[in-house]
Short mmCIF file of C-alpha atoms in Angstrom, two decimals:
data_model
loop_
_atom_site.label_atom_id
_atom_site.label_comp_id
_atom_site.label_asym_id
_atom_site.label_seq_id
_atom_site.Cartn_x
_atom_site.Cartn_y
_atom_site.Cartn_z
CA UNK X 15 118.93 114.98 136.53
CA UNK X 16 115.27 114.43 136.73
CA UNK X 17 114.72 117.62 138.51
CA UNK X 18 116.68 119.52 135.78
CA UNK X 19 114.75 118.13 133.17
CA UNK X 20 111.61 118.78 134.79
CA UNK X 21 112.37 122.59 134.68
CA UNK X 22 113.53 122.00 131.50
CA UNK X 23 110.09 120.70 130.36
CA UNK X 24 108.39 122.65 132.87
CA UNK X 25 109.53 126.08 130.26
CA UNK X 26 107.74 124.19 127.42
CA UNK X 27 104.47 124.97 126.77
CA UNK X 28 102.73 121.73 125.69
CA UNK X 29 98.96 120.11 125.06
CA UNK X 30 98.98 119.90 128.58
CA UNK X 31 98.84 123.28 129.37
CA UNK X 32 96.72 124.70 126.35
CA UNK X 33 95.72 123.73 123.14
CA UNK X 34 98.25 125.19 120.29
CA UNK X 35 96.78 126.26 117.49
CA UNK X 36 98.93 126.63 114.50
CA UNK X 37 97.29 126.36 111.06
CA UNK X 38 98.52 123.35 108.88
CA UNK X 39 100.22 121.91 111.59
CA UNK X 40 97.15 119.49 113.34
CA UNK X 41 98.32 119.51 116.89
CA UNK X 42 95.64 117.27 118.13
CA UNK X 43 95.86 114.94 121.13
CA UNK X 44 98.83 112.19 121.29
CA UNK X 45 96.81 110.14 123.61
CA UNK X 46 98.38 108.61 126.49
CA UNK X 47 96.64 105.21 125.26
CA UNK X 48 98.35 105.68 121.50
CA UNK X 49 101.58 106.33 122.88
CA UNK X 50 102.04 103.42 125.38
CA UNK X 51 102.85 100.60 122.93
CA UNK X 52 106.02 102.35 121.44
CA UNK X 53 107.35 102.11 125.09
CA UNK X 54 106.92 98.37 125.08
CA UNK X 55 110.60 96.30 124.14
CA UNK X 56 108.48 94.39 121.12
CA UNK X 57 108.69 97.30 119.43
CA UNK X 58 111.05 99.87 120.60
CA UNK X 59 113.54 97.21 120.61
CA UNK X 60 113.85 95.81 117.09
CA UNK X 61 116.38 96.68 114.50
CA UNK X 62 115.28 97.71 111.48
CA UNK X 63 117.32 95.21 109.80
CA UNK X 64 116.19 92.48 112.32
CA UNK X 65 115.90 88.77 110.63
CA UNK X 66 112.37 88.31 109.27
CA UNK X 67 111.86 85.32 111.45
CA UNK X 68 111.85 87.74 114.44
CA UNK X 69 109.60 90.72 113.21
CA UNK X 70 106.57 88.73 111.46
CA UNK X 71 104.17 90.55 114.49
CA UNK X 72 105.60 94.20 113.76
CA UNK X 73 105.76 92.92 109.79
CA UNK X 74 101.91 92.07 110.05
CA UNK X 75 100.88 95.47 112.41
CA UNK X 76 102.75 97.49 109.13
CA UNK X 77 100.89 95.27 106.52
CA UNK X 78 97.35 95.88 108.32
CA UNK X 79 97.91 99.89 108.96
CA UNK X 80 99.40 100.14 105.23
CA UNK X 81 95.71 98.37 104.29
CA UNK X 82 93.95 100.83 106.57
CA UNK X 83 95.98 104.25 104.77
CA UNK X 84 95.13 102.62 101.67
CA UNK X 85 90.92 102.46 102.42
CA UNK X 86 91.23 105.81 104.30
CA UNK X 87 92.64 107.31 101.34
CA UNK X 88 90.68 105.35 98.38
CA UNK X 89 94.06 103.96 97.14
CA UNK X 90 94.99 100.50 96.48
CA UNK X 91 98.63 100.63 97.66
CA UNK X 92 100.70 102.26 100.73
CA UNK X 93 104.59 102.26 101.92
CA UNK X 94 105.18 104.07 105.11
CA UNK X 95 109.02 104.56 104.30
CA UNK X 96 109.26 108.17 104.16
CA UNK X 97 110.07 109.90 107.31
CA UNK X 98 108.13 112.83 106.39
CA UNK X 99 105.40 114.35 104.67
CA UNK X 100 108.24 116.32 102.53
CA UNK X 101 109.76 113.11 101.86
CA UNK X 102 106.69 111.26 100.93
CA UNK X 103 106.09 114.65 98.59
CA UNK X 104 109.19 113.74 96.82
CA UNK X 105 108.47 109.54 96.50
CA UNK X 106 105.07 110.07 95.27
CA UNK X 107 106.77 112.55 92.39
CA UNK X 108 109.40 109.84 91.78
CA UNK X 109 106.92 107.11 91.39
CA UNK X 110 105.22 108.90 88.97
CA UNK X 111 108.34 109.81 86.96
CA UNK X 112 109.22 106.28 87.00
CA UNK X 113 105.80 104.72 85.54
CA UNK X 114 105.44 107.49 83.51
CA UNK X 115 109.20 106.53 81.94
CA UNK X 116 108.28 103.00 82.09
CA UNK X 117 105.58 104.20 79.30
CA UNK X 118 108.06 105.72 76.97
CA UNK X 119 106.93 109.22 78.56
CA UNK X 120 110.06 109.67 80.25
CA UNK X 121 110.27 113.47 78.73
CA UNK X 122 107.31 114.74 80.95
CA UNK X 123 109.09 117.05 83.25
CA UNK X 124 106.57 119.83 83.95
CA UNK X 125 104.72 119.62 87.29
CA UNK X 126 102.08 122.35 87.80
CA UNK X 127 102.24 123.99 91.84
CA UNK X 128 99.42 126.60 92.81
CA UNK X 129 100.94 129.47 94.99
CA UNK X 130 98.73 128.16 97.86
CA UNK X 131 100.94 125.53 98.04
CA UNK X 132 103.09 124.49 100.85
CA UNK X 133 106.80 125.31 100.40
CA UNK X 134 107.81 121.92 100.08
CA UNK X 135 105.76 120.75 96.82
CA UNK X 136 107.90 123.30 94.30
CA UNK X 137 111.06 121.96 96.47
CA UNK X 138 110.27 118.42 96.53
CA UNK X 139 109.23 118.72 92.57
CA UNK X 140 112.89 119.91 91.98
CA UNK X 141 114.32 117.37 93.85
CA UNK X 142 112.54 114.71 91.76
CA UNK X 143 114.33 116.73 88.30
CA UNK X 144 110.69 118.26 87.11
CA UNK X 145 110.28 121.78 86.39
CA UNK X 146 108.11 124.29 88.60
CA UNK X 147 105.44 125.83 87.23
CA UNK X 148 103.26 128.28 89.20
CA UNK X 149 99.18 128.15 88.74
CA UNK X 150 97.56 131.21 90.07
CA UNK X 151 94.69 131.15 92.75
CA UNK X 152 92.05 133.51 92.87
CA UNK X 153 90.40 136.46 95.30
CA UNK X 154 88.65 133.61 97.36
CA UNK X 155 92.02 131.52 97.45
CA UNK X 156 90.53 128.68 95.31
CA UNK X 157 92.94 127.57 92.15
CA UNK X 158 92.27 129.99 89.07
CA UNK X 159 90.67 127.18 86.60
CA UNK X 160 91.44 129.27 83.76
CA UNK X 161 95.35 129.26 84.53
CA UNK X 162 95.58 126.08 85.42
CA UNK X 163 93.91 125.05 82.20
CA UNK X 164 95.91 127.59 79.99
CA UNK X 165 99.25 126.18 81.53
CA UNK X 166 97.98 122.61 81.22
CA UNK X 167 97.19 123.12 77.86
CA UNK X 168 100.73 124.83 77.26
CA UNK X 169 102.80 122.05 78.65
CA UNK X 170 100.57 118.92 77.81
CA UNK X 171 103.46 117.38 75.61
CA UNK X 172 105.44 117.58 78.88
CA UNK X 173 103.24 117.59 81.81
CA UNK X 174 104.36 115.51 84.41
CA UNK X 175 102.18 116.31 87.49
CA UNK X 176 100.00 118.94 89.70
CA UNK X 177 100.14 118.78 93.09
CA UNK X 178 96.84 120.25 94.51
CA UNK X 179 96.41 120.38 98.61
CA UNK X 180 92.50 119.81 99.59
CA UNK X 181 91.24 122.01 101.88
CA UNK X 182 93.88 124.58 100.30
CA UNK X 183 96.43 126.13 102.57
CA UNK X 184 94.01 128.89 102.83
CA UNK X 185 91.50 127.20 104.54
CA UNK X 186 88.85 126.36 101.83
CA UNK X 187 87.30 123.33 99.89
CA UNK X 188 88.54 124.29 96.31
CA UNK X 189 85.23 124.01 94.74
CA UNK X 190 86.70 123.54 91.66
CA UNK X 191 88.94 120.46 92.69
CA UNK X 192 87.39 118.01 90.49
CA UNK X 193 87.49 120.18 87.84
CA UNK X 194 91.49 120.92 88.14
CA UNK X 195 92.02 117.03 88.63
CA UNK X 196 90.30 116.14 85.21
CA UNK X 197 91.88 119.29 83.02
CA UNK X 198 95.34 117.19 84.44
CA UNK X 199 94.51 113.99 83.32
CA UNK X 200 93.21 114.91 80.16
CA UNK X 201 96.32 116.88 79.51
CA UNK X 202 98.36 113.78 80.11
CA UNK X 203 99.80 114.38 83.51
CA UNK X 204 99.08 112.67 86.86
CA UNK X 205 97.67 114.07 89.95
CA UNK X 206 99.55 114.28 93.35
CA UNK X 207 97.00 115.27 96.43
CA UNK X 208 99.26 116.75 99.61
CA UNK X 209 97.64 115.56 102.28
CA UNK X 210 98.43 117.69 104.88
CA UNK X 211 95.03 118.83 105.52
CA UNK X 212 93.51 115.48 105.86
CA UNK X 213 91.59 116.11 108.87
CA UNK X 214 89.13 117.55 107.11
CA UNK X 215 88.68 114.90 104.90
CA UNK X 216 88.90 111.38 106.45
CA UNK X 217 85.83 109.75 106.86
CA UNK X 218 84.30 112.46 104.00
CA UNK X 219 85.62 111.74 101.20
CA UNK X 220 89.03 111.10 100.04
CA UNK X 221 92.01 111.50 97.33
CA UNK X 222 91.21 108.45 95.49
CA UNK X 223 87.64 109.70 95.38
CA UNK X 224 88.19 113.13 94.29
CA UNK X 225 90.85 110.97 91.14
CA UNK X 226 94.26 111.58 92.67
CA UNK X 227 97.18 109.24 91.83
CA UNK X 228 98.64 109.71 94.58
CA UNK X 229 98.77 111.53 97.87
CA UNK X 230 100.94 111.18 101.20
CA UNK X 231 99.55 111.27 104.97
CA UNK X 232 101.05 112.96 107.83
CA UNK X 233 101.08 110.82 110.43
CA UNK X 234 102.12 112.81 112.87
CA UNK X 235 99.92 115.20 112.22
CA UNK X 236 96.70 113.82 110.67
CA UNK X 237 96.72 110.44 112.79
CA UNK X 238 97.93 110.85 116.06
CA UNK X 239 101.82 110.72 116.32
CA UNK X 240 103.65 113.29 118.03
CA UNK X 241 105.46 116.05 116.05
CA UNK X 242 107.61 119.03 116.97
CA UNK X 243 111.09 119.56 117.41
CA UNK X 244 112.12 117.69 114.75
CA UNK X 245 110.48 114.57 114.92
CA UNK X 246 109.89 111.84 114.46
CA UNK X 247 107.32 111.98 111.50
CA UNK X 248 106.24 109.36 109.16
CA UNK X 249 104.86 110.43 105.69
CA UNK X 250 103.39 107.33 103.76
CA UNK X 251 102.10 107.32 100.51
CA UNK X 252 98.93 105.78 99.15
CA UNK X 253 99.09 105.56 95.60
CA UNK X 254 96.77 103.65 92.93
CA UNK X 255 97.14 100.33 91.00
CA UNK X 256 99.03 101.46 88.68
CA UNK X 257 102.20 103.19 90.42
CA UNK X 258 102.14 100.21 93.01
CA UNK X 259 105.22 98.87 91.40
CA UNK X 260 106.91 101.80 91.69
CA UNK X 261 106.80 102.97 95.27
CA UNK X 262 109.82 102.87 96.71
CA UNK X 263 111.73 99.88 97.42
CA UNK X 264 115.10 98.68 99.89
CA UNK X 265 117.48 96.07 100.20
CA UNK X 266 115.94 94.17 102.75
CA UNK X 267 112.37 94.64 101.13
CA UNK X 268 112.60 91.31 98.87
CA UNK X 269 110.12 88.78 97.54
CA UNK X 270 110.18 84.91 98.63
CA UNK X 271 112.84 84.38 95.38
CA UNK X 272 115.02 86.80 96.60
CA UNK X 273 114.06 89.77 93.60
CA UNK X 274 113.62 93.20 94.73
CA UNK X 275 109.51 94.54 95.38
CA UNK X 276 110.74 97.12 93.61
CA UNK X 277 112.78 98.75 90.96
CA UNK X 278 112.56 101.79 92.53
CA UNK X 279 115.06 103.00 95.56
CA UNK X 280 114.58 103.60 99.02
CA UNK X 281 114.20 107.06 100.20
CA UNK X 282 115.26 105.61 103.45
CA UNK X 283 117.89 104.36 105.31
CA UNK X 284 115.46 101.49 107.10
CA UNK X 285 112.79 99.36 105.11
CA UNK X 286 109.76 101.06 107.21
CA UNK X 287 111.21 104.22 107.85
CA UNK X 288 109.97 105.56 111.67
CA UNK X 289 108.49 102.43 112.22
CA UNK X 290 108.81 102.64 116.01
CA UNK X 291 106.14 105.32 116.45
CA UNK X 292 104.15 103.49 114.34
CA UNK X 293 102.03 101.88 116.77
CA UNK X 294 100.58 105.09 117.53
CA UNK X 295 98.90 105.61 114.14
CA UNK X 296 98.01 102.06 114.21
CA UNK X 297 96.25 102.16 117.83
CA UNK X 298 94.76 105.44 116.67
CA UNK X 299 92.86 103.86 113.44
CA UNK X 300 91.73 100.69 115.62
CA UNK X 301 90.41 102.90 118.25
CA UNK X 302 87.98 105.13 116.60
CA UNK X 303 87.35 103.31 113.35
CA UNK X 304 85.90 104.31 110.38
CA UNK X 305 82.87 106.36 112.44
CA UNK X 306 85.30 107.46 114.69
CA UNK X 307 88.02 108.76 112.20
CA UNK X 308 84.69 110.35 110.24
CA UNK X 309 83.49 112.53 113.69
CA UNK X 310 86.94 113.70 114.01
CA UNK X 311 86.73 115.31 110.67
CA UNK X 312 83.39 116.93 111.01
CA UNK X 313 84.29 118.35 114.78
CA UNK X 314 87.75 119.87 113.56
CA UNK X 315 85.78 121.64 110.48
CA UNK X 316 83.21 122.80 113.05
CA UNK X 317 85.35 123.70 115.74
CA UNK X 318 87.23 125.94 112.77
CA UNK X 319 83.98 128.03 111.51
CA UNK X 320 82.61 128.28 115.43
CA UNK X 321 86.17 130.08 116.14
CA UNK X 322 85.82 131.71 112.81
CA UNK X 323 81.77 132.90 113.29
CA UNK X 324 83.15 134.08 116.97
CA UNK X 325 86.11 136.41 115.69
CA UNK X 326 84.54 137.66 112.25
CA UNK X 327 82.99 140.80 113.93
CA UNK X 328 86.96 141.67 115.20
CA UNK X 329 88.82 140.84 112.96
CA UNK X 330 89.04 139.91 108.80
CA UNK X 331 88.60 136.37 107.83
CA UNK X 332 90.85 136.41 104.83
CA UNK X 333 89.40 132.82 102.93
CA UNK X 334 85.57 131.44 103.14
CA UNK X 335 83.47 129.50 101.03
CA UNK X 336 80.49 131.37 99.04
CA UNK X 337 78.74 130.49 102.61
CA UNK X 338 81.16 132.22 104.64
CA UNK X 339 82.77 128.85 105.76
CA UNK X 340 85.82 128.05 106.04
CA UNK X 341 87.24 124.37 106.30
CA UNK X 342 89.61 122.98 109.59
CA UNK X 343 91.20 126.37 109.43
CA UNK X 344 91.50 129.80 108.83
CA UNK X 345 93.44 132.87 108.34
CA UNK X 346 93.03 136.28 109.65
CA UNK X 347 94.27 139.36 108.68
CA UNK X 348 96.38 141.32 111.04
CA UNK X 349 97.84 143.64 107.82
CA UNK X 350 95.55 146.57 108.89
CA UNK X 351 96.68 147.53 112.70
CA UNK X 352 99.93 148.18 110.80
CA UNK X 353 98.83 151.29 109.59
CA UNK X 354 96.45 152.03 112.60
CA UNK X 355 97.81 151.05 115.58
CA UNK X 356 101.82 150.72 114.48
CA UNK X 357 101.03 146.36 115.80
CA UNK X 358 102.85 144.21 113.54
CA UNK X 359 101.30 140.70 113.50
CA UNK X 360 104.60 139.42 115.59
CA UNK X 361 103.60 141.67 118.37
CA UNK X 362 100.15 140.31 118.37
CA UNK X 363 101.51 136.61 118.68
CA UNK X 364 103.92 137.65 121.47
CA UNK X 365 101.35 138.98 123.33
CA UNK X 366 99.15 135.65 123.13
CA UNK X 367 101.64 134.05 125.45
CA UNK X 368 100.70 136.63 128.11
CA UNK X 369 97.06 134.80 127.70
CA UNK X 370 98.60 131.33 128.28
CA UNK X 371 98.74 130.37 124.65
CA UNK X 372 101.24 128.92 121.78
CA UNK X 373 100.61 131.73 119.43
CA UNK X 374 98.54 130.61 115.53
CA UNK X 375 101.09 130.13 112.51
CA UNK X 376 102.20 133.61 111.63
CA UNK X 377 102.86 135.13 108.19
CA UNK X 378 102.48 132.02 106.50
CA UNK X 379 100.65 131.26 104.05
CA UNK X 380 99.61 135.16 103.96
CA UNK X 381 102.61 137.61 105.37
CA UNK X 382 101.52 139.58 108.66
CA UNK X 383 98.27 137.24 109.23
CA UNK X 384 97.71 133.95 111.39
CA UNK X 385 96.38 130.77 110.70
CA UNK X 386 94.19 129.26 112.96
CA UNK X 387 93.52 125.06 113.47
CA UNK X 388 92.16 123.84 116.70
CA UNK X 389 91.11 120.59 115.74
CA UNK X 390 89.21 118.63 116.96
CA UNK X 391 90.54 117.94 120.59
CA UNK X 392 89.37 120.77 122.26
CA UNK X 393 86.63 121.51 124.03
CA UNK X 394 84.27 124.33 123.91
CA UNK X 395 85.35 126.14 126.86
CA UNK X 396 89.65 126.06 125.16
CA UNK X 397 88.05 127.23 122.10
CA UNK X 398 86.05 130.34 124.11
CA UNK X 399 89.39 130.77 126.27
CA UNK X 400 91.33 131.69 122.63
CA UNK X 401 88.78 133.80 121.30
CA UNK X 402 88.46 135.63 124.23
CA UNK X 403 91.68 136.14 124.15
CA UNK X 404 92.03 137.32 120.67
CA UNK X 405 89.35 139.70 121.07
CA UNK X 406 90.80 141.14 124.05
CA UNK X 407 94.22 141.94 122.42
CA UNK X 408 92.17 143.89 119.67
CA UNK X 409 90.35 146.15 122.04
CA UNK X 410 93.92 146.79 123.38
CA UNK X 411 94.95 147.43 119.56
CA UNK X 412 91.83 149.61 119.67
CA UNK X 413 93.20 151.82 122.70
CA UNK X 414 96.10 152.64 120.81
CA UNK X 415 94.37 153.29 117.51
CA UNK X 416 92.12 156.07 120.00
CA UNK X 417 95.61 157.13 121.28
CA UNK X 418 94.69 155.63 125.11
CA UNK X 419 97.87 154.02 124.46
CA UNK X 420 101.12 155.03 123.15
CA UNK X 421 102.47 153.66 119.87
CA UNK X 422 106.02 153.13 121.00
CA UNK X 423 105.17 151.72 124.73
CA UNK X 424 102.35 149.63 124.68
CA UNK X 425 101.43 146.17 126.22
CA UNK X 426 101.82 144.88 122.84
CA UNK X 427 105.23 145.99 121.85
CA UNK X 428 106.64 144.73 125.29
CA UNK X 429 104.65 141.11 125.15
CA UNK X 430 105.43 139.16 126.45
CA UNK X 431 105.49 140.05 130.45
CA UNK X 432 107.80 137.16 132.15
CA UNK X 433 107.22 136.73 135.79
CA UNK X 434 110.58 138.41 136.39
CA UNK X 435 109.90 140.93 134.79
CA UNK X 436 106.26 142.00 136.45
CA UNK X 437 107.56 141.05 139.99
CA UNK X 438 110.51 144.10 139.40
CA UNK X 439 110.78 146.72 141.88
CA UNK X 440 110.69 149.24 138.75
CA UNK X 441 108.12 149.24 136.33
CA UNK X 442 107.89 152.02 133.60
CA UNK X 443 104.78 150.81 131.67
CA UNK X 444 102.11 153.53 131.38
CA UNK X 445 99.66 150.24 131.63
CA UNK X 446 99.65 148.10 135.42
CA UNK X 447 101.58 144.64 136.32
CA UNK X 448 98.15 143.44 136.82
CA UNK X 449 96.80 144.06 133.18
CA UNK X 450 100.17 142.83 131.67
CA UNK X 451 100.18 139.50 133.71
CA UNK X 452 96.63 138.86 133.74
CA UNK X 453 94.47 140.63 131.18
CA UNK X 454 91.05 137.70 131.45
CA UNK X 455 89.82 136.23 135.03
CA UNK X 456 91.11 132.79 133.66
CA UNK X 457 94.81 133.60 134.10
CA UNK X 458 94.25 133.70 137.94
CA UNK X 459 93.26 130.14 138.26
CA UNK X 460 96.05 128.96 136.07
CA UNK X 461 98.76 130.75 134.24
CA UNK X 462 101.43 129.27 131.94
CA UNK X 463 104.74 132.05 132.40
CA UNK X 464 106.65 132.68 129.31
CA UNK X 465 110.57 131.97 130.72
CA UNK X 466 112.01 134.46 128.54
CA UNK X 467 110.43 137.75 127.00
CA UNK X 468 110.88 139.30 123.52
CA UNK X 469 113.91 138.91 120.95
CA UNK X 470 114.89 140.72 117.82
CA UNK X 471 114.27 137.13 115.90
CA UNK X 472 114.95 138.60 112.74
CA UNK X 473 118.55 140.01 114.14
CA UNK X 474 119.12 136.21 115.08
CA UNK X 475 118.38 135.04 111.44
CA UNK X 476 121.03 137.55 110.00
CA UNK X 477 123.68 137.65 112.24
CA UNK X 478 124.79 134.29 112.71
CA UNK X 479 127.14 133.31 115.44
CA UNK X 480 129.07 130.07 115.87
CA UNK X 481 128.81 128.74 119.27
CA UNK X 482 131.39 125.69 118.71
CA UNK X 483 134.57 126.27 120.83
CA UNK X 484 137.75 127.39 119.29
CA UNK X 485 140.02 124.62 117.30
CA UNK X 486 142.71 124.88 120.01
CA UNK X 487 140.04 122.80 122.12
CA UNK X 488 140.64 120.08 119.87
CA UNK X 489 144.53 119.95 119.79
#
C-alpha cells in the first residue's frame, strides 16, 4: 500500500518539485513547522461538538487567531466558520442583509460586482437573494469610477453592497479604490472587500483601512494552509463593529445564559468550521509576526514585477500601474501567436510541463492569457528557472511564426513529451527527443516527467460518461 501510494504521489507534481504558479491562487509554502500541530491528537482528535469543558485550549487558540484576522485586517470582529473563501463571500453578504434589515432597510437588494471580479462574488450575491449588477473596468483594468458612480447613483434607494477585490484580479492596485468605497457609502450601501489577494496587502495596509465593512481571508491561500484538490479551506470573515452581531451563529455557539451569539445561522455544519487545520494559520501568524507577515507582502509584489520586468520584452503584460507595475501578479497575453504561429494559449501551458513546471492560471480572468503569482516563497534562481522557460517556448513560437517549424507538428502542439513517449523506438517529430525532453541545461540535473501526455479536455467537458457500474451490480 505504501509503495502504491508513493507512485501515486510520485505522478503529482507538488511544491516539492517546483514552485506552481497560478495567478489568484497563492501557492506559497505549507511549512513543515505549520503543518505539524494538526497531526498532534489535541487537535486532530476533537469533535466539533466536544463538551466545552474539554476544548477550552483549542477554544482559546480560535479566540486569539480570530483577534489576530481581526488586527491584520483593521476589523473589530472575526468567525472562522466558513469553509471557504466562497462561503465566507456569501456570510459577509448575509450579515450585511441582516443589519441592514435590522435598520428597516430590508428592501436594499442591489449589490454592485465589477467584471474583474472573481466568479464567485455575482454567485455568492445571488445566493444571499441580492441582485447582480455589473460595474465596468477600464483599459488599465482599474474599476470605471464613472460607472460605478452612475449605477450607484441609479440604485441608491436599493443598494445593498459592492464587492471590490484589492489588488484587482488583473493584477493592479485600483488607484481609485478609495474613491469607489466612499461613492458606496454615500449611496447608502456597504462595502464587501474579497480578500483573495491579500498577500499583497498584509502588513501594508488593510480592508478596514481602505473603509470596507467587511472582507473574508483565505486561509489556505493567504496564510499558510494547504489547498488543492478540494480542500480543506477555511474562509473567515472580519467584519466591523457594527455587523458583529450578525456574523453567523450555531447551536452550540451560546452565551453563559444559554441565548444564542447570534441571530443569524450557521453556514456550517460545525461551530468553527475546518477548525482542524487551523493550527496552521495560527502557527503561521505567531511565527513571522506583524514584520514578518509585512516582508511577505513586499517580496511577493516584488517577486511579481521582477518576473514581469524579465518577460515584458517577450511577451505583452496585459495590466500595470501608470509605472508599469503590476501588484503580486500578472497576466500575459498569449491572444497574438493565435494568428501567427496557429499556438493556442493551452498548447503553451502543456508545453511548460516539458520544463518541469505546473503551468500559470490559463484563460482566466482574460480568455487565451495566463496569470502569473509566485509569491513570495521562491527564490531567485525558481523565479529565473520559469522565465527562462517562458522565453524559451516563445523563441520556439518564433520558429514557427518564420516557418522553421510546421504549424500542424510542432513541439508545442504535441506537449507534453512523457518519458514513454521519447524513449519509443519510432519517433516522427521533425524536432529531436533531446529538444522535446530537455529544451534548458536545468532539466538534466532534475526533471519532473509528466505521466500522461495531451487530452482533448474540452471533448471530456462535453461528452460526459458515467463510470458507476450497471444497476444489476446492485441486485
Amino acid at each position: 500500500m505504501l509503495r502504491y501510494i508513493t507512485q501515486l504521489q510520485n505522478k503529482d507534481l507538488s511544491l516539492a518539485n517546483a514552485m506552481i504558479p497560478l495567478g489568484s491562487c497563492t501557492m506559497k509554502l505549507n511549512a513543515t513547522t505549520e503543518l505539524i500541530p494538526i497531526t498532534w491528537p489535541e487537535f486532530s482528535q476533537i469533535h466539533p461538538f466536544a463538551p466545552r469543558e474539554q476544548t477550552e485550549g483549542y477554544a482559546h487558540m480560535i479566540r486569539d487567531l480570530e483577534e489576530d484576522l481581526a488586527a491584520i485586517t483593521g476589523m473589530d470582529a472575526t468567525t472562522v466558520q466558513p469553509n471557504s473563501g466562497a462561503q465566507g463571500e456569501y456570510a459577509g453578504l448575509r450579515a450585511i442583509r441582516a443589519y441592514q434589515t435590522s435598520q428597516g432597510q430590508g428592501h436594499r437588494n442591489v449589490c454592485l460586482v465589477p467584471e474583474s471580479a472573481h466568479g464567485t462574488n455575482p454567485a455568492s450575491a445571488v445566493m444571499a437573494g441580492l441582485k447582480v449588477v455589473i460595474v465596468k473596468c477600464d483599459a488599465k483594468g482599474n474599476l470605471d469610477l464613472v460607472d460605478l458612480n452612475a449605477k450607484a447613483t441609479k440604485h441608491a434607494d436599493n443598494l445593498s453592497a459592492v464587492m471590490i477585490t484589492y489588488p484587482s484580479t488583473f493584477g493592479v492596485f485600483e488607484e481609485g479604490v478609495l474613491r469607489a468605497i466612499e461613492i458606496v457609502h454615500v449611496n447608502g450601501g456597504q462595502v464587501y472587500m474579497d480578500g483573495a489577494n491579500m498577500n499583497a496587502q498584509v502588513g501594508l495596509t488593510s480592508p478596514g483601512h481602505m473603509g470596507a465593512d467587511v472582507c473574508h481571508l483565505n486561509n489556505h491561500k493567504t496564510l499558510a494552509i494547504p489547498h488543492g484538490g478540494g480542500g480543506p479551506g477555511v474562509g473567515p470573515i472580519c467584519v466591523k463593529k457594527h455587523l458583529a452581531p450578525f456574523l453567523p451563529g450555531h447551536p452550540e455557539l451560546v452565551n453563559a445564559d444559554g441565548t444564542p451569539q447570534s441571530s443569524v445561522g450557521p453556514v456550517s455544519a460545525a461551530p468553527y468550521g475546518s477548525a482542524g487545520v487551523l493550527p496552521v494559520t495560527w502557527s503561521y501568524v505567531k511565527l513571522l509576526g506583524g514584520r514578518g507577515m509585512t516582508e511577505v507582502s513586499k517580496t511577493a509584489i516584488l517577486n511579481a514585477n521582477y518576473m514581469a520586468n524579465r518577460l515584458r520584452d517577450h511577451y505583452t503584460i496585459l495590466y500595470t500601474n501608470e509605472k508599469g507595475m503590476c501588484a503580486h501578479e500578472f497576466i500575459l497575453d498569449m491572444r497574438p501567436f493565435g494568428k501567427s504561429a496557429g499556438i493556442q494559449v493551452i498548447d503553451i501551458a502543456k508545453r511548460l510541463q516539458d520544463y518541469g513546471f505546473h503551468p500559470p492560471t490559463m484563460s482566466w480572468p482574460v480568455p487565451n492569457t495566463i496569470m502569473i503569482e509566485p509569491t513570495e516563497s521562491e527564490s531567485k534562481e525558481e523565479l529565473d528557472k520559469f522565465c527562462d522557460a517562458l522565453i524559451s517556448i516563445r523563441e520556439e513560437i518564433r520558429e514557427i511564426e518564420e516557418g522553421k517549424q510546421s504549424h500542424e507538428n510542432n513541439i508545442l502542439v504535441n506537449a507534453p513529451h512523457t518519458i514513454s513517449r521519447v524513449s519509443a523506438e519510432e519517433w516522427t517529430h521533425p524536432y529531436s527527443r533531446q529538444r522535446a525532453a530537455y529544451p534548458l541545461p536545468y532539466l538534466r540535473e532534475r526533471k519532473f516527467w509528466p505521466s500522461v501526455a495531451r487530452v482533448d479536455d474540452a471533448f471530456g467537458d462535453r461528452n460526459l460518461m458515467c463510470s458507476c457500474p450497471p444497476i444489476e451490480t446492485y441486485q
